[in-house]
PDB file of C-alpha atoms in Angstrom:
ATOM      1  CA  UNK A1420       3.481 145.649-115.717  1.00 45.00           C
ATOM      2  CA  UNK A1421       3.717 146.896-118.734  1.00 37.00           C
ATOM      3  CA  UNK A1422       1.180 147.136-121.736  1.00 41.00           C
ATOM      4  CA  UNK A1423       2.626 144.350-124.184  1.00 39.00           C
ATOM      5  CA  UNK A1424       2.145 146.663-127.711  1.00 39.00           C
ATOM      6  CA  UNK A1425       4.274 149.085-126.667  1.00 37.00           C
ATOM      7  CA  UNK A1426       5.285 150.078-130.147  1.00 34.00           C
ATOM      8  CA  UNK A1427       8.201 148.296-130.737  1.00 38.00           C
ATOM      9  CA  UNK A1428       9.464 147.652-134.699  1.00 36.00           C
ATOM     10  CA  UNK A1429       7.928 145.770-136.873  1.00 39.00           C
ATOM     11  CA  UNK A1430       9.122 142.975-139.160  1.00 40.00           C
ATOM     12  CA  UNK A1431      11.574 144.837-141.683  1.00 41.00           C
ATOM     13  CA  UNK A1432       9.183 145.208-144.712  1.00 48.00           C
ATOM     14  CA  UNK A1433       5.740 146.433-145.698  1.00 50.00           C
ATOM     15  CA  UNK A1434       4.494 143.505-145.717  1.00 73.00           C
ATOM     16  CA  UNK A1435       6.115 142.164-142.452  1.00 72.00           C
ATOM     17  CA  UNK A1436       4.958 145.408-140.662  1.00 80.00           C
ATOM     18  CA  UNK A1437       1.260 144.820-141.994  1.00 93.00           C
ATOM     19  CA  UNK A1438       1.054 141.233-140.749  1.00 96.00           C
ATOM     20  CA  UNK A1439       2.231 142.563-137.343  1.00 96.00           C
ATOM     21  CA  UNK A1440      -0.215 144.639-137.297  1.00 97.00           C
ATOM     22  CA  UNK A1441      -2.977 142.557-138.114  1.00 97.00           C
ATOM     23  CA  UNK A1442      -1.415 139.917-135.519  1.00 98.00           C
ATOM     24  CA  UNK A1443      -1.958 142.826-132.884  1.00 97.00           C
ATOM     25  CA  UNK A1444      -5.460 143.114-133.812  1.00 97.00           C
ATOM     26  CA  UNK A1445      -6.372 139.494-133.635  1.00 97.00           C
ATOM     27  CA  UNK A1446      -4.648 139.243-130.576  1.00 98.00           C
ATOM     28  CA  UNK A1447      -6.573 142.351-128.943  1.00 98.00           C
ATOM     29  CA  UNK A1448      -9.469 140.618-130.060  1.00 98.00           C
ATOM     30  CA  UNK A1449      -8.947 137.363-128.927  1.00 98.00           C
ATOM     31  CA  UNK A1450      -8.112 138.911-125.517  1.00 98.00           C
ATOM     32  CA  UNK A1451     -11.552 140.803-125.449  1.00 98.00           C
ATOM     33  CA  UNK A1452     -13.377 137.979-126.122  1.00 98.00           C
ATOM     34  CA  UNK A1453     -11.692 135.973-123.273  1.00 98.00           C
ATOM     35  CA  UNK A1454     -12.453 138.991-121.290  1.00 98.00           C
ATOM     36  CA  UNK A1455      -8.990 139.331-120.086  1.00 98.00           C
ATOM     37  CA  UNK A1456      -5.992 142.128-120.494  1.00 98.00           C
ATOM     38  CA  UNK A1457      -2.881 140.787-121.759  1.00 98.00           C
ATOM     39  CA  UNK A1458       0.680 142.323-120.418  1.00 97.00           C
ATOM     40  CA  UNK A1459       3.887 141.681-119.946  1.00 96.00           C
ATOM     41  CA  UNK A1460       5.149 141.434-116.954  1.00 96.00           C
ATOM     42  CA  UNK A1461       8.046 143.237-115.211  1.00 88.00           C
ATOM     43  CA  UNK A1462       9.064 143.432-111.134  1.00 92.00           C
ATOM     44  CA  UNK A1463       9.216 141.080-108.930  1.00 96.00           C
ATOM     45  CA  UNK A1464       5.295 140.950-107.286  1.00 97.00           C
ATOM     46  CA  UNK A1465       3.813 139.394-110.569  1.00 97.00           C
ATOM     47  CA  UNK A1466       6.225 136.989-111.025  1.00 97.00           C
ATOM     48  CA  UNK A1467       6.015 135.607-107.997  1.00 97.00           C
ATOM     49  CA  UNK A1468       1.904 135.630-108.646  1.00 98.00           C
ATOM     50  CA  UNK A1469       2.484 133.777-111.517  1.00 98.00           C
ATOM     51  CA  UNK A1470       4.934 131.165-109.655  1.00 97.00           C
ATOM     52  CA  UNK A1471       1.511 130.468-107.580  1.00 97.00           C
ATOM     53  CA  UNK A1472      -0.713 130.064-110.553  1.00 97.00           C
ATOM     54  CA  UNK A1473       1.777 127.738-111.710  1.00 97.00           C
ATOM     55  CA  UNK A1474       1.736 125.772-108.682  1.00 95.00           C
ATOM     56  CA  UNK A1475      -1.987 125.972-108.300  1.00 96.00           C
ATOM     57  CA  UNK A1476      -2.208 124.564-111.667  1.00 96.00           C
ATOM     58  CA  UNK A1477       0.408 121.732-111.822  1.00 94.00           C
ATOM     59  CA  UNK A1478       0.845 121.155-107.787  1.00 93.00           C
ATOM     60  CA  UNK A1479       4.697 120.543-108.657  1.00 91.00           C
ATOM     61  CA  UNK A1480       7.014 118.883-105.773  1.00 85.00           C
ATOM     62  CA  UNK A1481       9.220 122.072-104.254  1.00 81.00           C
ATOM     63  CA  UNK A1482      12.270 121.466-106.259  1.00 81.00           C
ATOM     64  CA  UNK A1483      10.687 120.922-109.586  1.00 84.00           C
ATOM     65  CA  UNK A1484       8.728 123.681-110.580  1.00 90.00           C
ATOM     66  CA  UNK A1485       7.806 124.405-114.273  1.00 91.00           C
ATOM     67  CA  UNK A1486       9.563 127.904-113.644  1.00 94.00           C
ATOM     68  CA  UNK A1487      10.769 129.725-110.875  1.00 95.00           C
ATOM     69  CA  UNK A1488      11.002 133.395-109.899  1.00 96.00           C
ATOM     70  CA  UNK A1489      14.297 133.492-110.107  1.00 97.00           C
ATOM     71  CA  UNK A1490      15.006 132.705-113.818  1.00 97.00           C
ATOM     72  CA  UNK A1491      11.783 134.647-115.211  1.00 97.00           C
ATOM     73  CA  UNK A1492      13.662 137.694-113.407  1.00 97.00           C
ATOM     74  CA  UNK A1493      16.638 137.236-115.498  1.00 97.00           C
ATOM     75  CA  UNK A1494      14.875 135.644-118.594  1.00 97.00           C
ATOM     76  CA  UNK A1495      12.514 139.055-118.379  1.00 96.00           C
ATOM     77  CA  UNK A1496      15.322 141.466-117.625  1.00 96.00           C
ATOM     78  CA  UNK A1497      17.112 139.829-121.085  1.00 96.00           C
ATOM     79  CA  UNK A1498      14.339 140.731-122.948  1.00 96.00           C
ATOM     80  CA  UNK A1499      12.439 137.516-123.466  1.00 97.00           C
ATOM     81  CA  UNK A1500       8.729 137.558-123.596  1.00 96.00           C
ATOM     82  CA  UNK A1501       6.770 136.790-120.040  1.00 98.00           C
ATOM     83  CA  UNK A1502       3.141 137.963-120.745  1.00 98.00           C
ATOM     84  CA  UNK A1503       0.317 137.516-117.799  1.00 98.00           C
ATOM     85  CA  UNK A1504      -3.556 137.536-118.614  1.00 98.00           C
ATOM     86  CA  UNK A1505      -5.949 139.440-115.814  1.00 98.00           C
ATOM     87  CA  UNK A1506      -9.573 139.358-114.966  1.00 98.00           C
ATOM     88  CA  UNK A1507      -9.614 142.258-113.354  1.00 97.00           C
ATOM     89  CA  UNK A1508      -6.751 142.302-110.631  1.00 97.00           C
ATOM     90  CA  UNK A1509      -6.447 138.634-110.736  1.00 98.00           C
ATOM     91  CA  UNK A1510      -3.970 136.717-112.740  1.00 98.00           C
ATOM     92  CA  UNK A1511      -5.452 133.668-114.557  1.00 98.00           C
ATOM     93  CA  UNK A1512      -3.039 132.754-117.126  1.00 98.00           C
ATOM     94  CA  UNK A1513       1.061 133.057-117.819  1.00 98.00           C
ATOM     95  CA  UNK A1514       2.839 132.438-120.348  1.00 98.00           C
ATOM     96  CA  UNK A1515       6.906 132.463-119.875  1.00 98.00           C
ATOM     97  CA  UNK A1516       9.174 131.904-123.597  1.00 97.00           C
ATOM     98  CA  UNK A1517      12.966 132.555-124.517  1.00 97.00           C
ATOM     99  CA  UNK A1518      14.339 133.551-127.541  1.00 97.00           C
ATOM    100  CA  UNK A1519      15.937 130.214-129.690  1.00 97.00           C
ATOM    101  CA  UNK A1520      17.994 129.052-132.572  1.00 95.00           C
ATOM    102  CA  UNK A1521      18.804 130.563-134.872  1.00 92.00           C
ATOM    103  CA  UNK A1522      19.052 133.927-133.173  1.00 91.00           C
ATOM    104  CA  UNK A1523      16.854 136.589-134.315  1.00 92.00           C
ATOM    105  CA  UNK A1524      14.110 134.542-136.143  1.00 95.00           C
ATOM    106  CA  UNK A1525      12.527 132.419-133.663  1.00 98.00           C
ATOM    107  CA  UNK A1526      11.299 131.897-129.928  1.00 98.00           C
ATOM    108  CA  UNK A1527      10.644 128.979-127.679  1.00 98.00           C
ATOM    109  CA  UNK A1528       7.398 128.972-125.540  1.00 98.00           C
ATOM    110  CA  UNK A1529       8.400 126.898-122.623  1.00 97.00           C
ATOM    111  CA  UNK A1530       4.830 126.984-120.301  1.00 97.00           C
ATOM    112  CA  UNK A1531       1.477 128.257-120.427  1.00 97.00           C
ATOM    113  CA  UNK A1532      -0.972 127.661-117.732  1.00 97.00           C
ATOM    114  CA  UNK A1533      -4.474 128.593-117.369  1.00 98.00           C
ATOM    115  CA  UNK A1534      -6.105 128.766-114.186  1.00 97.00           C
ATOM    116  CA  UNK A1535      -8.819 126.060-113.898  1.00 94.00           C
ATOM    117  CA  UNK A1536     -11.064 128.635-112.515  1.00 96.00           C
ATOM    118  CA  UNK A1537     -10.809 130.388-116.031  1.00 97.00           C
ATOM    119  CA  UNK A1538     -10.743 127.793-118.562  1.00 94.00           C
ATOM    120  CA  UNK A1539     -13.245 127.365-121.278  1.00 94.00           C
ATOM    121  CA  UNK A1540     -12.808 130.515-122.030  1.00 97.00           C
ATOM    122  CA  UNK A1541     -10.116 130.177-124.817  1.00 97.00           C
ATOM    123  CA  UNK A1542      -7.767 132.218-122.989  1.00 98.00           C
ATOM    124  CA  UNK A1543      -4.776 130.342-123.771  1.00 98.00           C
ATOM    125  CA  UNK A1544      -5.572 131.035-127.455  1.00 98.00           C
ATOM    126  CA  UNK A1545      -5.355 134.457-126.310  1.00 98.00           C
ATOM    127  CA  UNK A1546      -1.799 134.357-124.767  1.00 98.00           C
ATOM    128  CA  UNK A1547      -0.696 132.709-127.591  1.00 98.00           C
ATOM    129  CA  UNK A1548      -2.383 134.758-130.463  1.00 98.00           C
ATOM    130  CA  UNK A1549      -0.780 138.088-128.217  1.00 98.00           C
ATOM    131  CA  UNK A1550       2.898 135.993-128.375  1.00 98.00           C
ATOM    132  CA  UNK A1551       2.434 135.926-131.963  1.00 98.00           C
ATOM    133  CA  UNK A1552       1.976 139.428-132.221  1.00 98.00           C
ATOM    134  CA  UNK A1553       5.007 140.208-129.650  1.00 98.00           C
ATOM    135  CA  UNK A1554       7.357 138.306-132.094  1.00 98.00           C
ATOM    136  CA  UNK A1555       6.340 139.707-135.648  1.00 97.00           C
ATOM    137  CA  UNK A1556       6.526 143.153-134.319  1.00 97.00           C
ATOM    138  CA  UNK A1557      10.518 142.196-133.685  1.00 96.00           C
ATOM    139  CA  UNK A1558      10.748 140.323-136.854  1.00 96.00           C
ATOM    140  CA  UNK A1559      10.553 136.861-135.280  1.00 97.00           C
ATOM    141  CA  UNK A1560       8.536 133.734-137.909  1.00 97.00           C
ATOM    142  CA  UNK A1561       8.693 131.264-135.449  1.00 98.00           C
ATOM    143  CA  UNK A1562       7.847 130.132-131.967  1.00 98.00           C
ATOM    144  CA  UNK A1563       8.284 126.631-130.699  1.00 98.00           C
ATOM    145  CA  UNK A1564       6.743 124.805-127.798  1.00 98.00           C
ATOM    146  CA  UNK A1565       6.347 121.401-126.671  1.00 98.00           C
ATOM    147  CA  UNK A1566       3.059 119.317-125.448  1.00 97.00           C
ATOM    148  CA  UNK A1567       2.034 115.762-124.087  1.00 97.00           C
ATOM    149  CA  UNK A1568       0.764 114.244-126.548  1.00 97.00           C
ATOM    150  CA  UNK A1569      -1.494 112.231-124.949  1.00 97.00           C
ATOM    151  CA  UNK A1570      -3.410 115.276-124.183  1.00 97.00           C
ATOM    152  CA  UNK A1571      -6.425 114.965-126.565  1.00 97.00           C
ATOM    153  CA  UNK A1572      -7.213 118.797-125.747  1.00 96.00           C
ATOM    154  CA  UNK A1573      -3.792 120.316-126.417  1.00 96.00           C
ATOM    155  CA  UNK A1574      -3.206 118.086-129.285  1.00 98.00           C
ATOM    156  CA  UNK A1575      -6.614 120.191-130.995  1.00 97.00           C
ATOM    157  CA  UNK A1576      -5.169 123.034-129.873  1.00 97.00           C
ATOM    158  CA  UNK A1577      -2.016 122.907-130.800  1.00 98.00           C
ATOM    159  CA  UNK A1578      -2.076 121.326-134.259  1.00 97.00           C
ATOM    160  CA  UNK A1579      -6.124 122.316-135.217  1.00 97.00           C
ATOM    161  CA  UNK A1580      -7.011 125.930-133.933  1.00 97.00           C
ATOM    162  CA  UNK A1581      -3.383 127.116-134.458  1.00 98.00           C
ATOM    163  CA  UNK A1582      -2.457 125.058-137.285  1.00 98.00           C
ATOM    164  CA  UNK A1583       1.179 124.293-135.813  1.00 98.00           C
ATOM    165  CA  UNK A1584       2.900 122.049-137.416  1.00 96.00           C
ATOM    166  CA  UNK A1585       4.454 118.851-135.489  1.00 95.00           C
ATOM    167  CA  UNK A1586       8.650 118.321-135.933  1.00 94.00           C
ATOM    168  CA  UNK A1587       9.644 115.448-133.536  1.00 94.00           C
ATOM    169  CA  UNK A1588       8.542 112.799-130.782  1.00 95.00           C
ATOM    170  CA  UNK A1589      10.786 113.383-127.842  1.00 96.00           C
ATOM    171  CA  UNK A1590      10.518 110.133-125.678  1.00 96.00           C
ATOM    172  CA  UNK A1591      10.634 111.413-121.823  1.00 95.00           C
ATOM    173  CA  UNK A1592      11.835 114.909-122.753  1.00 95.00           C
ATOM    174  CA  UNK A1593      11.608 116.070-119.289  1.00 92.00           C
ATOM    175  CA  UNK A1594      12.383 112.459-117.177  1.00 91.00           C
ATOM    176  CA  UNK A1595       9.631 112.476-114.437  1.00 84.00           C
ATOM    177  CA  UNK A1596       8.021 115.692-113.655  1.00 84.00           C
ATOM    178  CA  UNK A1597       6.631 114.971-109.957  1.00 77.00           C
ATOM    179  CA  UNK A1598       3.444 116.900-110.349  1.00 79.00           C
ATOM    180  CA  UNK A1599      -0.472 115.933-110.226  1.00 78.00           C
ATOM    181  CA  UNK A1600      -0.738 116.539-114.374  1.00 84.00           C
ATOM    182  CA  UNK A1601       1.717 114.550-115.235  1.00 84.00           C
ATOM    183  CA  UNK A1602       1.942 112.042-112.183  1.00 78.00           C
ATOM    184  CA  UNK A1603       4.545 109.121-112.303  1.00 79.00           C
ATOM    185  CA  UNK A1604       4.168 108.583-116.344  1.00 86.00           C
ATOM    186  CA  UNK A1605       7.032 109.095-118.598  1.00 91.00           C
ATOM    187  CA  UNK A1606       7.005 112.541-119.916  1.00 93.00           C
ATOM    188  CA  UNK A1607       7.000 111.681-123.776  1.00 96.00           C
ATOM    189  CA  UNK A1608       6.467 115.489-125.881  1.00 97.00           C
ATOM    190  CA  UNK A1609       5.701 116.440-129.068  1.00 97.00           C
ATOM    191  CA  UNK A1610       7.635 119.061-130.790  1.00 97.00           C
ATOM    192  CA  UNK A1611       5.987 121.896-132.648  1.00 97.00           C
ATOM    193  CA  UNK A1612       6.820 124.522-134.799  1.00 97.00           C
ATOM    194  CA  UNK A1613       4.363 127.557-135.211  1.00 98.00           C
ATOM    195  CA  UNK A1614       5.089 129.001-138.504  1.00 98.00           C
ATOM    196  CA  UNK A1615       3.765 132.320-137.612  1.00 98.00           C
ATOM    197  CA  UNK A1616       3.444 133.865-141.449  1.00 97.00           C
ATOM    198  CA  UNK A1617       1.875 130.758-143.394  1.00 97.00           C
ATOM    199  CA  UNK A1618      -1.098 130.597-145.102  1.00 97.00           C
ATOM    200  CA  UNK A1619      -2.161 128.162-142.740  1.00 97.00           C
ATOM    201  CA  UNK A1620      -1.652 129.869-139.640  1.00 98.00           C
ATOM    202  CA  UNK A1621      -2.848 132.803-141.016  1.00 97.00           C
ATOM    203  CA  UNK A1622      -6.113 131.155-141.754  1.00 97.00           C
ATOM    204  CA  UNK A1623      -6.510 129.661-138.033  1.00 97.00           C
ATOM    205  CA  UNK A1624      -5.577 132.896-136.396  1.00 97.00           C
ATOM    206  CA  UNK A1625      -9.101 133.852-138.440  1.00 96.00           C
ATOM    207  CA  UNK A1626     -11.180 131.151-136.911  1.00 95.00           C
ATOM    208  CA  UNK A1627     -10.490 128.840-139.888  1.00 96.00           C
ATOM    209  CA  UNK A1628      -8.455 125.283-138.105  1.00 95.00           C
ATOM    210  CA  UNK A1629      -7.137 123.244-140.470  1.00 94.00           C
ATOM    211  CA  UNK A1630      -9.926 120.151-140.800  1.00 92.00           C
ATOM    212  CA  UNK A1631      -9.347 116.511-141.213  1.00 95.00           C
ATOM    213  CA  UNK A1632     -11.890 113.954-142.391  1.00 96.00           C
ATOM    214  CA  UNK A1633     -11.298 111.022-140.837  1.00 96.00           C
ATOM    215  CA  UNK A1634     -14.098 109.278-143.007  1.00 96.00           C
ATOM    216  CA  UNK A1635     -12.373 110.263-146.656  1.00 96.00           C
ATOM    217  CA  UNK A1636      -9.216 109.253-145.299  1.00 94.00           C
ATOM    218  CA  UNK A1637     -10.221 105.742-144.035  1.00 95.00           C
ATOM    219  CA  UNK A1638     -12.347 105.557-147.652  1.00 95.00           C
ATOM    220  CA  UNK A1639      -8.984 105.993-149.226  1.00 91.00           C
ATOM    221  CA  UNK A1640      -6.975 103.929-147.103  1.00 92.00           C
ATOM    222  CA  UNK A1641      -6.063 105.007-144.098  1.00 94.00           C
ATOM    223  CA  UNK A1642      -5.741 102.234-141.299  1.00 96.00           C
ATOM    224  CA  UNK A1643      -6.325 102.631-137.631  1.00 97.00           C
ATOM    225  CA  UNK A1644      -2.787 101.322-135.685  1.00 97.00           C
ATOM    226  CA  UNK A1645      -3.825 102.231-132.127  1.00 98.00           C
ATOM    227  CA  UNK A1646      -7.708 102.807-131.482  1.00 98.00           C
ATOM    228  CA  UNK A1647      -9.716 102.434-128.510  1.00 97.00           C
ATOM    229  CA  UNK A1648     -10.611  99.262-127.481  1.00 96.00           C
ATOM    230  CA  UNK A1649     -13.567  97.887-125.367  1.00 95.00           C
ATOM    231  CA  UNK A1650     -11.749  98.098-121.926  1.00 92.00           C
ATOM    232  CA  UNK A1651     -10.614 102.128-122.568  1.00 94.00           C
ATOM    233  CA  UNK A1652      -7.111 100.659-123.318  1.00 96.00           C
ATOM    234  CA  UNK A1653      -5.523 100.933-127.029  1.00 98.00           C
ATOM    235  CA  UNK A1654      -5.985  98.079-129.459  1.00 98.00           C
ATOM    236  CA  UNK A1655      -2.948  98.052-131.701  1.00 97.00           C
ATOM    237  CA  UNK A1656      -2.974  97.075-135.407  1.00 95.00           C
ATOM    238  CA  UNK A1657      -0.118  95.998-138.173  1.00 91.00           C
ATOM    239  CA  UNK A1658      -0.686  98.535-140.882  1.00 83.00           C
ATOM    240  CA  UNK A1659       0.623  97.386-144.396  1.00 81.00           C
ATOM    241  CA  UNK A1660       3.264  99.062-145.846  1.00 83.00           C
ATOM    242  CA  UNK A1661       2.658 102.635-147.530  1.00 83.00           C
ATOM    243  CA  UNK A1662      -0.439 103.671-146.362  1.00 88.00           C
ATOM    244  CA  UNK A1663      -1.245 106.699-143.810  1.00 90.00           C
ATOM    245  CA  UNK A1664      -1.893 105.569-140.497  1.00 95.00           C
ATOM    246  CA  UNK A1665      -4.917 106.913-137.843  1.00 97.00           C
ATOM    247  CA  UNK A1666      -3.640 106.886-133.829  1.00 98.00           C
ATOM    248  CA  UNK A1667      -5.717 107.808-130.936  1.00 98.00           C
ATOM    249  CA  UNK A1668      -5.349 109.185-128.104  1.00 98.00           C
ATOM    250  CA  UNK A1669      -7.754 108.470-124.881  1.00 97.00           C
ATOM    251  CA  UNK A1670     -10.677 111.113-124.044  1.00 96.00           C
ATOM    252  CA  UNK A1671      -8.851 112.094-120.541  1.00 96.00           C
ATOM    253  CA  UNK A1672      -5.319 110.837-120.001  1.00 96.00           C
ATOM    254  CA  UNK A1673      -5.064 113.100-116.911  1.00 93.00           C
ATOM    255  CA  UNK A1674      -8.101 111.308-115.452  1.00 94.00           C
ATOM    256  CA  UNK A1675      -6.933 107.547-116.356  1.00 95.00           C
ATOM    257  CA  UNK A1676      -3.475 108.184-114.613  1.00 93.00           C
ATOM    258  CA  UNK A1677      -5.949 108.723-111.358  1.00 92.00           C
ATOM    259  CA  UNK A1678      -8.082 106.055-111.963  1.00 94.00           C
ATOM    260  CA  UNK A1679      -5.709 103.389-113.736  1.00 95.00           C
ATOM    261  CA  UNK A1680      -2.089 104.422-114.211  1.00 93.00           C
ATOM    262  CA  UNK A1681      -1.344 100.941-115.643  1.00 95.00           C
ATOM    263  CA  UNK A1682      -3.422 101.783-118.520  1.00 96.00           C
ATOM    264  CA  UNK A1683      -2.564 105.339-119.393  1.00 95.00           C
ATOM    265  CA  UNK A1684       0.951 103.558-119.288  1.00 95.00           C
ATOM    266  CA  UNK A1685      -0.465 101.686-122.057  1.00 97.00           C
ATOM    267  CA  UNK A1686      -1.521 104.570-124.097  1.00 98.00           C
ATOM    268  CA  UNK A1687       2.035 105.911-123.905  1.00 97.00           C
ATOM    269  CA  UNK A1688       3.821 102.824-125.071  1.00 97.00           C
ATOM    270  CA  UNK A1689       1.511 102.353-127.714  1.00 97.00           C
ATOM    271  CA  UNK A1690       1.301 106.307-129.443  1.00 97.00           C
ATOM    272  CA  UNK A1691       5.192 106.551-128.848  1.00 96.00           C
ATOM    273  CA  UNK A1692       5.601 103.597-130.783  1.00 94.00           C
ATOM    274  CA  UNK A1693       3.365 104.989-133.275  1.00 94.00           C
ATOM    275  CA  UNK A1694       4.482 108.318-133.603  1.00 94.00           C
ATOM    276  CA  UNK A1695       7.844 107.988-133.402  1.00 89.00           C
ATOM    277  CA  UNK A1696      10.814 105.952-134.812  1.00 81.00           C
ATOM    278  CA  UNK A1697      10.458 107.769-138.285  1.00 78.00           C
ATOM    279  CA  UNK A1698       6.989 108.753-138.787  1.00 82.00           C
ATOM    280  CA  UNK A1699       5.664 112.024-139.704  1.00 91.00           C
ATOM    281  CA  UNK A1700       2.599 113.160-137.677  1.00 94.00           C
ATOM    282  CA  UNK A1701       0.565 115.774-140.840  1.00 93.00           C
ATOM    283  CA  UNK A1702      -2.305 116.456-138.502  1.00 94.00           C
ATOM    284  CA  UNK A1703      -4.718 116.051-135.873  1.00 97.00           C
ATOM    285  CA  UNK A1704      -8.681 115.224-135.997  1.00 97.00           C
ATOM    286  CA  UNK A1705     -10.491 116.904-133.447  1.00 95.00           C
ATOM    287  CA  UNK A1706     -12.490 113.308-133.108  1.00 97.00           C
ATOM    288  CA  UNK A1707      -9.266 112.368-131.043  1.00 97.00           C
ATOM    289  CA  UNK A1708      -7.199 110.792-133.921  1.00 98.00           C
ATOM    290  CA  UNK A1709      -3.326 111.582-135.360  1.00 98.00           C
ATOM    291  CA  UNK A1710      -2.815 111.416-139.285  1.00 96.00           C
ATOM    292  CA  UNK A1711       0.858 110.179-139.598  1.00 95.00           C
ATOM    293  CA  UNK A1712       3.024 109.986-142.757  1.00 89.00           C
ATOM    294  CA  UNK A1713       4.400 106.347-142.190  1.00 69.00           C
ATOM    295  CA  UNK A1714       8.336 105.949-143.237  1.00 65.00           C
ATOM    296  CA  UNK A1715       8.529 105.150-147.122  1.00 63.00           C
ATOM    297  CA  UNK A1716       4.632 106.042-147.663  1.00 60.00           C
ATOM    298  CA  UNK A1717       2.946 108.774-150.040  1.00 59.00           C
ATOM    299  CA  UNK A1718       3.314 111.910-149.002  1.00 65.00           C
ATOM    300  CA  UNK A1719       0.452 113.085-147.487  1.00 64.00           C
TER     301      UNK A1719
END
C-alpha cells in the first residue's frame, strides 16, 4: 500500500493545481475526522481483504460479486484508482473506480462499501472527498457513479452532501444482483455526475449541501406524485401539466424487501415511473423527497 498523495501533477494551470490542492486538504481532513488513513492499494493481500469486506457487506452469491480480485489486479496495475480506508490495521471501507469517456477528463466510481461495523462515521464521504483529490491532481473534472435510488440514505448523500448532479434513470441497470442489499428487486440506478470544480461542489466539499425547502416549493406549486401512504406503500398522484413534481422514497427500502418485498416492489414501480421516461430529477430533500423537472415544465 501506498500513500494515495504521492505527488503526482496537478491539473495543468494555477488555478487547477490550487483546487487540487485544496481537494487534498479537505480530503486529509475528512479522513481525520473519520479517524481512518486513506491509501491506495497495491499487491495482492489487500485486495483480496477488500474482496471480504465486500462480501461481508453485500453477502453476494459466489459468481456475482460486486468486484473480484482478479480485475482490481489488472484495473490497479492500469493505473485506475483502488483506495482502502484503515482503522488501524483493519480495513473498513474500499472504494474500486476506472477511468471513463472521454479519456483523460473523467472517472467512473463503480463500488464503495463501508463496513457496518464503521458506519456513522462519514467515512464514505471520506473515500470519496480523497477520490476527488486523486483525480484533480491528474487533471480529471469528473467522476461518475451509480446508486439505488430507493436508498433514502445514498440519495442525501449523493445528491445533498456532495452536491452531484443526477443524468439518467437506468431501469434494472445491473438485472438481478443475488445479494442480501439488493435481494430479488429489480436493480433500477440512478446516474450521477460529480462535477468536481463547480461552485456547488465546491461549496459541499466545505460542509455547505445544497438545501431544498420542500415547504416554499409546495407554496409555489409543487405537487406530491408518489408520497407515503397510510399502509407504508406509495400513494400516487396525476400532477397537472407544467409544474415541478415532489417523489418519495420509503425510510428503509433495505428493511421492507425483508419484511414485505411486495411492497418495496411497489416503491420501485412507482419512483421509476416517476423519475424516468423524460423527467429531470434537480435535487433531493433530505426529508426523503426528489424535486423533478417534469417534461415541458419551467425550468427549475
Amino acid at each position: 500500500m501506498t500513500d494515495l498523495m504521492d505527488g503526482s501533477p496537478a491539473t495543468g494551470s494555477a488555478d487547477g493545481a490550487g483546487l487540487a490542492g485544496a481537494a487534498v486538504l479537505a480530503a486529509t481532513a475528512a479522513a481525520a475526522r473519520s479517524g481512518v488513513r486513506i491509501v491506495e492499494l497495491v499487491g495482492l493481500e489487500p485486495l483480496h481483504e477488500v474482496q471480504a469486506l465486500f462480501d461481508s457487506i453485500w453477502h453476494p452469491a459466489p459468481d456475482n460479486r460486486p468486484v473480484t480480485v482478479e480485475l482490481m489486479r489488472a484495473m490497479a496495475k492500469a493505473g485506475n484508482p483502488l483506495t482502502g480506508a484503515y482503522d488501524g490495521t483493519r480495513l473498513v471501507g474500499a472504494s474500486v473506480g476506472f477511468f471513463a469517456a472521454p479519456a483523460g477528463t473523467a472517472l467512473h466510481s463503480h463500488v464503495t462499501g463501508v463496513a457496518r461495523s464503521a458506519q456513522r462515521r462519514s467515512i464514505g464521504r471520506a473515500l470519496k472527498l480523497h477520490q476527488r483529490a486523486w483525480a484533480l491532481e491528474r487533471g480529471i473534472t469528473r467522476i461518475s457513479w451509480t446508486f439505488d435510488p430507493l436508498v433514502r440514505r445514498n440519495a442525501w448523500f449523493n445528491l445533498g452532501r456532495l452536491a452531484a448532479s443526477p443524468l439518467e434513470y437506468l431501469p434494472d441497470f445491473y438485472g438481478r444482483m443475488a445479494d442480501t442489499i439488493n435481494g430479488n428487486d429489480s436493480s433500477d440506478r440512478l446516474l450521477a455526475s460529480w462535477a468536481l470544480d463547480s461552485e456547488a461542489v465546491i461549496r459541499a466539499v466545505a460542509g455547505e449541501p445544497p438545501q431544498v425547502d420542500l415547504t416554499a416549493l409546495r407554496a409555489a406549486g409543487a405537487v406530491d406524485v408518489v408520497a407515503p401512504g397510510p399502509d407504508g406503500g406509495p400513494v400516487i398522484t396525476a400532477a397537472p401539466p407544467g409544474v415541478p413534481l415532489l417523489v418519495a422514497v420509503p425510510p428503509d427500502v433495505e428493511a421492507l424487501r425483508l419484511s414485505d418485498p411486495d411492497l418495496a416492489a411497489a416503491w420501485r414501480l412507482a419512483v421509476r415511473d416517476a423519475l424516468g421516461g423524460g423527467a429531470r430529477v434537480r435535487g433531493f430533500a433530505q426529508e426523503g423527497w426528489y424535486v423533478v423537472e417534469a417534461p415541458g415544465g419551467p425550468t427549475l
